[in-house]
Amino acid sequence: MSTSWWSWDHAAAVLPLLLDGFKVTLLATVLGTLIALVLGLIVAIVRRSAPRVVSAPVTGVVEFVRMTPLVVQLVFANLVLSPYIDSTLAIGIWVLGIHYTTYMAEVYRAGIDSVPTGQWEAATALSLPRARTWRAVVVPQAIRNTLPALGNYAISMFKETPFFVVIYIPEMVRNAQTYGGDTFRYTEAITLAGLIFLVASYPTSLLIRRLEKKLA
Amino acid sequence: MPEKTPGPDTAGTPHLEFRDVVKSFGDNTVLNGLDFTVAKGERVTLIGPSGSGKTTILRLVMTLEELTGGYIHVGGVPLQYEEQGGKRVRIPDKRRRRTTTDIGMVFQHFNLFPNMSVLENIVEAPIHVMGLSRSEATAKAEGLLAKVGMEEKRDMKPSQLSGGQQQRVAIARALAMDPEILLLDEVTSALDPELVGEVLAVLKDIAAETDISMLIVTHEMQFARDVSDRVMMFDQGSVVEEGPPAQIFSEPAHQRTRDFLSAVL
Ligand SMILES: Nc1ncnc2c1ncn2[C@@H]1O[C@H](COP(=O)(O)OP(=O)(O)OP(=O)(O)O)[C@@H](O)[C@H]1O
Ligand SMILES: [Mg+2]
């Protein structure tokens, strides 16, 4: 039995560990998405409307973050921040969120650019303050066109949480590896981890596709 | 809305004054030292060939274009630039907005906010610029919607309306700010011919019932005749001639005006 390719006993034993890890994965995805949604919008607005002394450095940082791999950022941030921040998970979530902020900022920017100039002009003709124009006119129209893209980035964030393994955060894949290391049974652990990812992201992507159709 | 008084007040401070106005787009100088005034309550229609700068003039007044040179005054108050110690100084956006709250504009393509209902379009600025409460703004908006014949559509989205209906809402939206100056740039040119009448009828009512000063660009010569106190013929960024509509339309003094009118009439 123990020499067979697949063991249901091992599968049953590893599943609770995986589900524990999945909670971490889910938490990281949700918080990372929230960070990226909010910071991404702020970055996009700053790049579009702030004076050059502010927008130029922001653009520089954004490009830098976008052009370096997530894994490197995780290791680097952990190295630099771990003396000050106890929770590696917190570091991981912020790195993930900020990494995706740079992608989401691009999506928002495209959405903002897609709002016709006539909308800005109508707001000026009504003497609406700048902040109100953003809040009531531009952002609602910009976001409508970008929801599907934002959803797709949330899914890809979900699928990149296993990179947390490089800073030893006990998410699902790390738990699978630990179990494998302890028992020399990797197959069940990794297969189940993959299946859990599939079960979670496939329905989400279907939802996003439906949303896309509805908005089109 | 200001009450109707008998005709423009040509004696007092001009309501709108262009002083040596220059506007260039890159190398293309569209207005080169333009001077003119509009009196309080006066309706002035700008006519002239395509590219002569009519839209540019309206957009300068609405601060949608930046002046290249000269000054624009609204009720004696400098709008975009002012003279300070012999220097021409830009007026910051915040102060510009205080002046533009008295100016309304209706666009060729309506530019309603598609994410808001008809009613929300109209109450937006009264609430967030004039500081009205939502219920005050709503009551006012309902009155204006009734005036433009759109009270039944208050909860619709702009995309559910015809062009003529959208334009009537846009007119109500502009009026909700109690403008003292109204800018109308070819407000019927984007409409199907059968919808032009309903929009012009609304505007004629407003012209008859208020003393809002108006600067109008239109190809509807009958409308211009009906509402204008004065018609200004532009060509290449300067005034060719001006006068009461009867004079300009019936016995134009200049050949360029005659050529233009025979082309459009
Ligand atoms: N944003 C812009 N950038 C560059 N050039 C511009 C811009 N807006 C207007 N122009 C130029 O300014 C000139 C005057 O344009 P304007 O739109 O004011 O003319 P108009 O009298 O309103 O013409 P029409 O009757 O066709 O509406 C034109 O030569 C036009 O090409
Ligand atoms: Mg024009």
mmCIF file of N, CA and C in Angstrom, chain B residues 109-182:
data_model
loop_
_atom_site.group_PDB
_atom_site.id
_atom_site.type_symbol
_atom_site.label_atom_id
_atom_site.label_comp_id
_atom_site.label_asym_id
_atom_site.label_seq_id
_atom_site.Cartn_x
_atom_site.Cartn_y
_atom_site.Cartn_z
ATOM 1 N N HIS B 109 -22.509 68.047 -27.774
ATOM 2 C CA HIS B 109 -22.758 66.624 -27.509
ATOM 3 C C HIS B 109 -23.266 66.360 -26.093
ATOM 4 N N PHE B 110 -23.969 67.303 -25.520
ATOM 5 C CA PHE B 110 -24.686 67.192 -24.233
ATOM 6 C C PHE B 110 -23.762 66.977 -23.034
ATOM 7 N N ASN B 111 -22.876 65.952 -23.149
ATOM 8 C CA ASN B 111 -21.953 65.641 -22.054
ATOM 9 C C ASN B 111 -22.643 65.437 -20.716
ATOM 10 N N LEU B 112 -23.773 64.766 -20.724
ATOM 11 C CA LEU B 112 -24.376 64.367 -19.452
ATOM 12 C C LEU B 112 -23.490 63.302 -18.819
ATOM 13 N N PHE B 113 -23.590 63.158 -17.482
ATOM 14 C CA PHE B 113 -22.814 62.128 -16.795
ATOM 15 C C PHE B 113 -23.567 60.805 -16.916
ATOM 16 N N PRO B 114 -23.025 59.827 -17.646
ATOM 17 C CA PRO B 114 -23.784 58.598 -17.918
ATOM 18 C C PRO B 114 -23.960 57.718 -16.693
ATOM 19 N N ASN B 115 -23.136 57.937 -15.666
ATOM 20 C CA ASN B 115 -23.240 57.120 -14.457
ATOM 21 C C ASN B 115 -24.295 57.650 -13.490
ATOM 22 N N MET B 116 -24.941 58.754 -13.860
ATOM 23 C CA MET B 116 -25.954 59.316 -12.966
ATOM 24 C C MET B 116 -27.307 59.358 -13.673
ATOM 25 N N SER B 117 -28.359 59.329 -12.864
ATOM 26 C CA SER B 117 -29.696 59.503 -13.420
ATOM 27 C C SER B 117 -29.868 60.959 -13.857
ATOM 28 N N VAL B 118 -30.966 61.218 -14.555
ATOM 29 C CA VAL B 118 -31.291 62.576 -14.979
ATOM 30 C C VAL B 118 -31.288 63.519 -13.771
ATOM 31 N N LEU B 119 -31.981 63.103 -12.719
ATOM 32 C CA LEU B 119 -32.082 63.961 -11.534
ATOM 33 C C LEU B 119 -30.708 64.192 -10.902
ATOM 34 N N GLU B 120 -29.916 63.117 -10.784
ATOM 35 C CA GLU B 120 -28.585 63.249 -10.174
ATOM 36 C C GLU B 120 -27.691 64.184 -10.980
ATOM 37 N N ASN B 121 -27.813 64.115 -12.306
ATOM 38 C CA ASN B 121 -27.064 65.045 -13.148
ATOM 39 C C ASN B 121 -27.363 66.481 -12.756
ATOM 40 N N ILE B 122 -28.627 66.750 -12.478
ATOM 41 C CA ILE B 122 -29.026 68.135 -12.247
ATOM 42 C C ILE B 122 -28.703 68.606 -10.832
ATOM 43 N N VAL B 123 -28.827 67.718 -9.833
ATOM 44 C CA VAL B 123 -28.590 68.168 -8.453
ATOM 45 C C VAL B 123 -27.104 68.160 -8.083
ATOM 46 N N GLU B 124 -26.279 67.506 -8.890
ATOM 47 C CA GLU B 124 -24.857 67.367 -8.532
ATOM 48 C C GLU B 124 -24.192 68.699 -8.166
ATOM 49 N N ALA B 125 -24.232 69.655 -9.086
ATOM 50 C CA ALA B 125 -23.534 70.922 -8.825
ATOM 51 C C ALA B 125 -24.255 71.795 -7.786
ATOM 52 N N PRO B 126 -25.578 71.895 -7.824
ATOM 53 C CA PRO B 126 -26.226 72.681 -6.768
ATOM 54 C C PRO B 126 -25.857 72.198 -5.364
ATOM 55 N N ILE B 127 -25.735 70.875 -5.188
ATOM 56 C CA ILE B 127 -25.368 70.364 -3.871
ATOM 57 C C ILE B 127 -23.884 70.618 -3.578
ATOM 58 N N HIS B 128 -23.027 70.267 -4.539
ATOM 59 C CA HIS B 128 -21.593 70.248 -4.240
ATOM 60 C C HIS B 128 -20.869 71.540 -4.589
ATOM 61 N N VAL B 129 -21.531 72.449 -5.268
ATOM 62 C CA VAL B 129 -20.906 73.747 -5.549
ATOM 63 C C VAL B 129 -21.639 74.869 -4.820
ATOM 64 N N MET B 130 -22.967 74.861 -4.918
ATOM 65 C CA MET B 130 -23.723 75.940 -4.270
ATOM 66 C C MET B 130 -24.040 75.627 -2.811
ATOM 67 N N GLY B 131 -23.921 74.367 -2.420
ATOM 68 C CA GLY B 131 -24.160 73.996 -1.038
ATOM 69 C C GLY B 131 -25.630 73.846 -0.665
ATOM 70 N N LEU B 132 -26.482 73.608 -1.653
ATOM 71 C CA LEU B 132 -27.888 73.342 -1.335
ATOM 72 C C LEU B 132 -28.016 71.978 -0.667
ATOM 73 N N SER B 133 -29.078 71.812 0.139
ATOM 74 C CA SER B 133 -29.359 70.491 0.679
ATOM 75 C C SER B 133 -29.945 69.637 -0.444
ATOM 76 N N ARG B 134 -29.926 68.321 -0.234
ATOM 77 C CA ARG B 134 -30.436 67.445 -1.278
ATOM 78 C C ARG B 134 -31.903 67.738 -1.595
ATOM 79 N N SER B 135 -32.684 68.025 -0.548
ATOM 80 C CA SER B 135 -34.114 68.235 -0.808
ATOM 81 C C SER B 135 -34.354 69.572 -1.525
ATOM 82 N N GLU B 136 -33.587 70.600 -1.148
ATOM 83 C CA GLU B 136 -33.692 71.872 -1.881
ATOM 84 C C GLU B 136 -33.313 71.679 -3.347
ATOM 85 N N ALA B 137 -32.196 70.975 -3.555
ATOM 86 C CA ALA B 137 -31.712 70.780 -4.914
ATOM 87 C C ALA B 137 -32.701 69.961 -5.735
ATOM 88 N N THR B 138 -33.307 68.955 -5.079
ATOM 89 C CA THR B 138 -34.266 68.110 -5.785
ATOM 90 C C THR B 138 -35.505 68.906 -6.186
ATOM 91 N N ALA B 139 -35.986 69.726 -5.253
ATOM 92 C CA ALA B 139 -37.171 70.543 -5.562
ATOM 93 C C ALA B 139 -36.876 71.456 -6.747
ATOM 94 N N LYS B 140 -35.708 72.055 -6.721
ATOM 95 C CA LYS B 140 -35.309 72.954 -7.803
ATOM 96 C C LYS B 140 -35.199 72.192 -9.129
ATOM 97 N N ALA B 141 -34.568 71.003 -9.069
ATOM 98 C CA ALA B 141 -34.375 70.203 -10.273
ATOM 99 C C ALA B 141 -35.722 69.800 -10.864
ATOM 100 N N GLU B 142 -36.661 69.465 -9.987
ATOM 101 C CA GLU B 142 -37.976 69.058 -10.487
ATOM 102 C C GLU B 142 -38.662 70.202 -11.217
ATOM 103 N N GLY B 143 -38.526 71.405 -10.665
ATOM 104 C CA GLY B 143 -39.073 72.577 -11.338
ATOM 105 C C GLY B 143 -38.462 72.771 -12.723
ATOM 106 N N LEU B 144 -37.142 72.606 -12.796
ATOM 107 C CA LEU B 144 -36.468 72.804 -14.079
ATOM 108 C C LEU B 144 -36.822 71.701 -15.077
ATOM 109 N N LEU B 145 -36.945 70.467 -14.560
ATOM 110 C CA LEU B 145 -37.318 69.362 -15.451
ATOM 111 C C LEU B 145 -38.710 69.599 -16.027
ATOM 112 N N ALA B 146 -39.596 70.145 -15.213
ATOM 113 C CA ALA B 146 -40.936 70.456 -15.716
ATOM 114 C C ALA B 146 -40.835 71.529 -16.809
ATOM 115 N N LYS B 147 -39.971 72.491 -16.578
ATOM 116 C CA LYS B 147 -39.808 73.581 -17.548
ATOM 117 C C LYS B 147 -39.323 73.063 -18.906
ATOM 118 N N VAL B 148 -38.416 72.071 -18.884
ATOM 119 C CA VAL B 148 -37.913 71.539 -20.158
ATOM 120 C C VAL B 148 -38.713 70.317 -20.612
ATOM 121 N N GLY B 149 -39.817 70.040 -19.916
ATOM 122 C CA GLY B 149 -40.703 68.951 -20.329
ATOM 123 C C GLY B 149 -40.141 67.567 -20.115
ATOM 124 N N MET B 150 -39.348 67.398 -19.038
ATOM 125 C CA MET B 150 -38.699 66.107 -18.819
ATOM 126 C C MET B 150 -38.996 65.536 -17.439
ATOM 127 N N GLU B 151 -40.060 66.031 -16.784
ATOM 128 C CA GLU B 151 -40.273 65.613 -15.403
ATOM 129 C C GLU B 151 -40.517 64.112 -15.278
ATOM 130 N N GLU B 152 -41.040 63.503 -16.346
ATOM 131 C CA GLU B 152 -41.314 62.066 -16.256
ATOM 132 C C GLU B 152 -40.054 61.202 -16.334
ATOM 133 N N LYS B 153 -38.960 61.786 -16.791
ATOM 134 C CA LYS B 153 -37.744 60.990 -17.018
ATOM 135 C C LYS B 153 -36.728 61.160 -15.909
ATOM 136 N N ARG B 154 -37.133 61.672 -14.778
ATOM 137 C CA ARG B 154 -36.132 62.055 -13.787
ATOM 138 C C ARG B 154 -35.271 60.902 -13.306
ATOM 139 N N ASP B 155 -35.790 59.682 -13.292
ATOM 140 C CA ASP B 155 -35.000 58.564 -12.791
ATOM 141 C C ASP B 155 -34.339 57.746 -13.890
ATOM 142 N N MET B 156 -34.453 58.205 -15.126
ATOM 143 C CA MET B 156 -33.815 57.471 -16.227
ATOM 144 C C MET B 156 -32.331 57.814 -16.285
ATOM 145 N N LYS B 157 -31.600 56.942 -16.992
ATOM 146 C CA LYS B 157 -30.207 57.221 -17.282
ATOM 147 C C LYS B 157 -30.140 57.946 -18.625
ATOM 148 N N PRO B 158 -29.151 58.820 -18.813
ATOM 149 C CA PRO B 158 -29.050 59.560 -20.080
ATOM 150 C C PRO B 158 -29.098 58.651 -21.307
ATOM 151 N N SER B 159 -28.515 57.440 -21.192
ATOM 152 C CA SER B 159 -28.465 56.552 -22.356
ATOM 153 C C SER B 159 -29.851 56.077 -22.779
ATOM 154 N N GLN B 160 -30.840 56.261 -21.905
ATOM 155 C CA GLN B 160 -32.200 55.834 -22.264
ATOM 156 C C GLN B 160 -32.990 56.944 -22.942
ATOM 157 N N LEU B 161 -32.352 58.089 -23.172
ATOM 158 C CA LEU B 161 -33.066 59.236 -23.733
ATOM 159 C C LEU B 161 -32.643 59.519 -25.166
ATOM 160 N N SER B 162 -33.531 60.179 -25.902
ATOM 161 C CA SER B 162 -33.171 60.632 -27.248
ATOM 162 C C SER B 162 -32.217 61.814 -27.120
ATOM 163 N N GLY B 163 -31.584 62.160 -28.247
ATOM 164 C CA GLY B 163 -30.668 63.300 -28.233
ATOM 165 C C GLY B 163 -31.338 64.585 -27.781
ATOM 166 N N GLY B 164 -32.551 64.804 -28.283
ATOM 167 C CA GLY B 164 -33.262 66.036 -27.915
ATOM 168 C C GLY B 164 -33.582 66.073 -26.432
ATOM 169 N N GLN B 165 -33.944 64.890 -25.895
ATOM 170 C CA GLN B 165 -34.240 64.814 -24.457
ATOM 171 C C GLN B 165 -32.973 65.037 -23.632
ATOM 172 N N GLN B 166 -31.876 64.412 -24.091
ATOM 173 C CA GLN B 166 -30.616 64.602 -23.372
ATOM 174 C C GLN B 166 -30.228 66.069 -23.351
ATOM 175 N N GLN B 167 -30.416 66.742 -24.481
ATOM 176 C CA GLN B 167 -30.019 68.138 -24.537
ATOM 177 C C GLN B 167 -30.911 68.997 -23.637
ATOM 178 N N ARG B 168 -32.180 68.645 -23.532
ATOM 179 C CA ARG B 168 -33.050 69.398 -22.638
ATOM 180 C C ARG B 168 -32.635 69.208 -21.185
ATOM 181 N N VAL B 169 -32.201 67.974 -20.850
ATOM 182 C CA VAL B 169 -31.693 67.740 -19.497
ATOM 183 C C VAL B 169 -30.420 68.565 -19.272
ATOM 184 N N ALA B 170 -29.569 68.606 -20.295
ATOM 185 C CA ALA B 170 -28.316 69.369 -20.163
ATOM 186 C C ALA B 170 -28.613 70.851 -19.942
ATOM 187 N N ILE B 171 -29.661 71.337 -20.572
ATOM 188 C CA ILE B 171 -30.059 72.736 -20.371
ATOM 189 C C ILE B 171 -30.539 72.938 -18.935
ATOM 190 N N ALA B 172 -31.353 72.000 -18.449
ATOM 191 C CA ALA B 172 -31.822 72.081 -17.062
ATOM 192 C C ALA B 172 -30.645 72.020 -16.099
ATOM 193 N N ARG B 173 -29.671 71.173 -16.417
ATOM 194 C CA ARG B 173 -28.494 71.048 -15.551
ATOM 195 C C ARG B 173 -27.726 72.368 -15.464
ATOM 196 N N ALA B 174 -27.596 73.033 -16.612
ATOM 197 C CA ALA B 174 -26.897 74.319 -16.613
ATOM 198 C C ALA B 174 -27.698 75.369 -15.842
ATOM 199 N N LEU B 175 -29.013 75.355 -16.027
ATOM 200 C CA LEU B 175 -29.851 76.365 -15.364
ATOM 201 C C LEU B 175 -29.908 76.167 -13.849
ATOM 202 N N ALA B 176 -29.699 74.937 -13.399
ATOM 203 C CA ALA B 176 -29.783 74.655 -11.967
ATOM 204 C C ALA B 176 -28.741 75.429 -11.171
ATOM 205 N N MET B 177 -27.710 75.897 -11.842
ATOM 206 C CA MET B 177 -26.672 76.680 -11.163
ATOM 207 C C MET B 177 -26.990 78.174 -11.168
ATOM 208 N N ASP B 178 -28.196 78.539 -11.584
ATOM 209 C CA ASP B 178 -28.573 79.960 -11.689
ATOM 210 C C ASP B 178 -27.533 80.783 -12.429
ATOM 211 N N PRO B 179 -27.183 80.379 -13.631
ATOM 212 C CA PRO B 179 -26.117 81.109 -14.322
ATOM 213 C C PRO B 179 -26.571 82.513 -14.686
ATOM 214 N N GLU B 180 -25.629 83.438 -14.688
ATOM 215 C CA GLU B 180 -25.922 84.780 -15.160
ATOM 216 C C GLU B 180 -25.500 84.913 -16.614
ATOM 217 N N ILE B 181 -24.577 84.039 -17.009
ATOM 218 C CA ILE B 181 -24.166 83.993 -18.411
ATOM 219 C C ILE B 181 -24.330 82.553 -18.887
ATOM 220 N N LEU B 182 -24.948 82.375 -20.038
ATOM 221 C CA LEU B 182 -25.131 81.034 -20.581
ATOM 222 C C LEU B 182 -24.437 80.967 -21.946
#
